[in-house]
Tab-separated table of C-alpha atoms in Angstrom:
chain	number	residue	atom	x	y	z
D	115	MET	CA	100.345	169.783	19.111
D	116	LYS	CA	99.667	168.185	15.625
D	117	ILE	CA	97.127	166.031	13.967
D	118	ASN	CA	97.756	164.206	11.542
D	119	SER	CA	96.411	160.302	12.262
D	120	ALA	CA	94.176	158.972	15.306
D	121	ARG	CA	97.237	157.466	16.143
D	122	GLN	CA	99.375	160.472	16.665
D	123	ALA	CA	97.138	162.385	18.786
D	124	TRP	CA	96.183	159.717	21.034
D	125	HIS	CA	99.804	160.285	21.628
D	126	ASP	CA	100.699	163.527	22.080
D	127	CYS	CA	97.413	164.610	23.858
D	128	ASN	CA	98.361	163.452	26.855
D	129	TYR	CA	101.867	166.071	26.552
D	130	ASN	CA	101.141	169.223	28.329
D	131	PRO	CA	103.499	172.304	27.301
D	132	ALA	CA	104.016	175.288	29.689
D	133	PRO	CA	103.762	178.570	28.018
D	134	GLY	CA	106.659	179.426	25.962
D	135	GLN	CA	107.539	175.472	25.429
D	136	THR	CA	107.654	172.956	22.471
D	137	SER	CA	106.148	169.805	24.076
D	138	ASP	CA	109.986	168.217	23.544
D	139	ALA	CA	110.949	170.290	25.922
D	140	ALA	CA	108.104	169.770	28.193
D	141	VAL	CA	109.329	166.303	27.887
D	142	LEU	CA	112.780	166.264	28.396
D	143	GLY	CA	112.564	168.917	31.584
D	144	VAL	CA	114.868	171.888	29.349
D	145	VAL	CA	114.121	175.232	27.755
D	146	VAL	CA	115.612	176.096	25.592
D	147	GLN	CA	117.051	179.470	24.787
D	148	LYS	CA	115.339	180.752	21.072
D	149	THR	CA	115.983	183.760	18.946
D	150	GLU	CA	112.174	183.128	17.818
D	151	ARG	CA	109.295	185.742	19.876
D	152	GLY	CA	108.794	184.444	22.650
D	153	PRO	CA	105.479	183.020	24.361
D	154	THR	CA	102.425	182.506	22.734
D	155	ALA	CA	99.274	181.185	22.554
D	156	ASP	CA	100.252	177.746	21.585
D	157	HIS	CA	99.658	176.306	24.852
D	158	ALA	CA	96.713	177.282	25.196
D	159	ILE	CA	95.588	175.677	21.440
D	160	HIS	CA	97.905	173.176	22.038
D	161	ALA	CA	95.208	172.152	25.270
D	162	THR	CA	92.280	172.493	23.723
D	163	LEU	CA	93.260	170.679	21.309
D	164	ALA	CA	93.953	167.372	23.185
D	165	GLY	CA	91.201	167.529	25.531
D	166	ARG	CA	88.705	166.658	23.016
D	167	VAL	CA	90.815	163.905	22.399
D	168	GLN	CA	91.124	163.093	25.399
D	169	SER	CA	87.723	163.745	26.412
D	170	ALA	CA	87.388	161.124	23.131
D	171	ILE	CA	89.525	158.821	24.513
D	172	ALA	CA	87.530	158.827	28.379
D	173	ARG	CA	84.414	157.726	26.828
D	174	LEU	CA	85.998	154.645	25.400
D	175	HIS	CA	84.627	151.282	27.075
D	176	ASN	CA	87.264	149.974	29.278
D	177	THR	CA	89.229	147.983	26.823
D	178	LEU	CA	89.297	149.777	24.341
D	179	ARG	CA	90.673	152.225	26.750
D	180	ALA	CA	93.184	150.797	27.722
D	181	PHE	CA	94.282	149.160	24.126
D	182	GLY	CA	94.906	152.676	23.105
D	183	ASN	CA	97.012	153.360	26.140
D	184	ALA	CA	99.151	150.226	26.059
D	185	MET	CA	99.685	151.116	22.343
D	186	TYR	CA	100.245	154.836	22.388
D	187	ALA	CA	100.240	156.389	25.213
D	188	ALA	CA	102.791	159.281	25.455
D	189	GLU	CA	103.598	158.112	29.400
D	190	PRO	CA	105.132	154.693	30.199
D	191	ASN	CA	101.882	152.167	30.182
D	192	ASP	CA	101.163	150.872	33.374
D	193	ASP	CA	101.157	146.564	33.326
D	194	ASP	CA	96.645	146.795	33.387
D	195	ASP	CA	96.287	148.501	30.387
D	196	ARG	CA	98.756	145.959	28.734
D	197	GLU	CA	97.508	142.963	30.568
D	198	GLU	CA	94.450	144.205	29.408
D	199	ALA	CA	95.038	144.405	26.196
D	200	GLU	CA	96.558	140.994	25.519
D	201	ALA	CA	93.665	139.523	27.384
D	202	ALA	CA	91.473	141.140	24.627
D	203	VAL	CA	93.428	140.364	21.797
D	204	PHE	CA	93.172	136.628	23.184
D	205	ASN	CA	89.787	136.164	24.028
D	206	LEU	CA	89.027	138.039	20.126
D	207	ALA	CA	91.520	135.470	18.678
D	208	CYS	CA	89.764	132.750	20.845
D	209	THR	CA	86.431	133.179	19.658
D	210	ARG	CA	87.393	133.131	15.751
D	211	ALA	CA	89.734	129.796	16.213
D	212	SER	CA	88.594	126.021	16.183
D	213	ARG	CA	88.274	124.529	19.221
D	214	MET	CA	91.749	123.860	21.344
D	215	THR	CA	93.106	121.203	24.074
D	216	ALA	CA	93.896	122.768	27.087
D	217	ASP	CA	98.012	122.537	26.776
D	218	LYS	CA	96.920	124.258	23.698
D	219	ARG	CA	94.543	127.200	24.919
D	220	GLU	CA	97.696	127.827	27.550
D	221	ARG	CA	99.799	127.860	25.032
D	222	ALA	CA	97.860	130.589	22.741
D	223	GLU	CA	97.250	133.185	25.578
D	224	TYR	CA	101.045	133.730	25.507
D	225	VAL	CA	101.237	133.478	21.556
D	226	ALA	CA	98.639	136.351	21.405
D	227	LYS	CA	100.981	138.366	24.081
D	228	GLY	CA	103.777	137.445	21.208
D	229	VAL	CA	101.294	138.893	18.755
D	230	PHE	CA	100.481	142.465	20.713
D	231	ARG	CA	103.434	143.068	21.790
D	232	ARG	CA	104.659	142.747	17.408
D	233	TYR	CA	102.068	144.642	17.215
D	234	ARG	CA	103.084	146.795	18.939
D	235	TYR	CA	106.627	147.470	17.849
D	236	MET	CA	104.649	147.675	14.383
D	237	HIS	CA	102.913	150.911	15.116
D	238	GLN	CA	105.063	152.616	18.148
D	239	GLY	CA	104.547	155.870	18.299
D	240	GLY	CA	101.331	156.190	15.859
D	241	GLN	CA	103.187	156.753	12.286
D	242	SER	CA	102.863	152.688	11.528
D	243	ALA	CA	105.975	152.576	9.865
D	244	ASN	CA	108.348	149.797	11.581
D	245	GLU	CA	108.404	146.765	10.388
D	246	ASP	CA	107.051	143.108	11.920
D	247	PRO	CA	110.570	142.254	14.119
D	248	LEU	CA	109.395	138.279	14.183
D	249	ILE	CA	107.805	137.620	11.368
D	250	LYS	CA	109.475	134.408	10.093
D	251	PRO	CA	108.138	131.662	12.640
D	252	GLU	CA	111.609	130.802	13.455
D	253	GLN	CA	112.066	133.638	15.164
D	254	PHE	CA	108.972	134.056	16.685
D	255	ARG	CA	109.192	130.745	18.417
D	256	SER	CA	113.000	131.443	19.191
D	257	TRP	CA	111.472	134.642	20.801
D	258	MET	CA	108.629	133.446	22.878
D	259	SER	CA	110.999	130.737	24.077
D	260	ALA	CA	113.446	133.372	25.073
D	261	GLU	CA	110.978	135.464	26.727
D	262	TYR	CA	108.062	133.491	28.557
D	263	GLY	CA	109.851	129.881	28.611
D	264	VAL	CA	106.869	128.623	25.688
D	265	LYS	CA	107.714	126.065	23.359
D	266	LEU	CA	105.876	126.050	20.210
D	267	GLN	CA	106.620	122.498	17.684
D	268	SER	CA	107.783	124.176	14.602
D	269	ALA	CA	106.872	120.737	12.589
D	270	ALA	CA	103.474	121.754	11.354
D	271	TRP	CA	103.260	125.256	11.802
D	272	GLY	CA	101.233	126.363	9.459
D	273	ARG	CA	98.316	124.224	10.566
D	274	ASP	CA	99.323	124.862	14.276
D	275	TRP	CA	99.935	128.095	15.270
D	276	GLU	CA	100.191	130.025	11.766
D	277	PRO	CA	96.390	130.697	11.856
D	278	PHE	CA	96.141	131.704	15.246
D	279	VAL	CA	99.095	134.139	15.187
D	280	GLN	CA	96.858	135.367	12.147
D	281	LEU	CA	93.588	135.494	13.736
D	282	CYS	CA	95.897	137.218	17.500
D	283	PHE	CA	96.674	140.152	14.453
D	284	ASP	CA	93.254	140.627	13.161
D	285	ALA	CA	92.082	140.617	16.814
D	286	CYS	CA	94.639	143.686	17.025
D	287	TYR	CA	93.573	145.847	13.900
D	288	ASP	CA	89.388	145.280	14.865
D	289	ILE	CA	90.577	146.281	18.406
D	290	ASP	CA	92.560	148.775	17.189
D	291	ALA	CA	89.851	150.370	14.496
D	292	LYS	CA	87.892	150.576	17.302
D	293	ALA	CA	89.598	152.522	19.311
D	294	LEU	CA	90.555	154.895	16.995
D	295	GLY	CA	87.821	155.368	15.099
D	296	PRO	CA	86.298	158.102	17.533
D	297	ILE	CA	89.701	159.442	17.990
D	298	GLY	CA	89.507	160.001	13.914
D	299	GLY	CA	85.520	161.658	14.380
D	300	VAL	CA	86.992	164.102	16.483
D	301	ILE	CA	89.799	164.918	14.567
D	302	TYR	CA	87.633	164.729	11.581
D	303	LYS	CA	84.449	167.382	13.034
D	304	MET	CA	88.359	169.158	14.324
D	305	LYS	CA	89.053	169.706	10.527
D	306	GLU	CA	85.745	170.104	9.258
D	307	ALA	CA	85.052	173.141	11.391
D	308	ALA	CA	88.827	175.183	11.216
């Protein structure tokens, strides 16, 4: 297990390679014969490091844990984690937004889901290297219509939706930071002790 970032540690901590296997071989379900030396204690070191990260994750508030799992877990996320993460983004963005009509609030819930999906894609795999695929309002509106059947008007986009989209991204960053903070603390302590 490499400890380069809290995001990567969250992702990698659930791999459980068997003795002598790399985590990739464990995931693929095959063992590739190599000319290198035989089994080592790497699996024990991985388990120790992963256990510390898993322990930090387990101590997080349910919403933060669900957000982190939806974002970074190595195993396929369950819908409960994703739905709780989307709800957290929506609720936080709404607390920061100006008042909305009931109709706009209903559509705003889907906007928050869409922004969460964009944010997750951008930070997928813990590297945070992907560009926002729906950065242009036309692309985002088209995707929202195709994915959720929600129509967002292009007229007055800058007034009606752009601020809420930004509030959703801000909420994602804030929740992400709260979820990753304790993991970063554990990593810092492990590196300091090394």
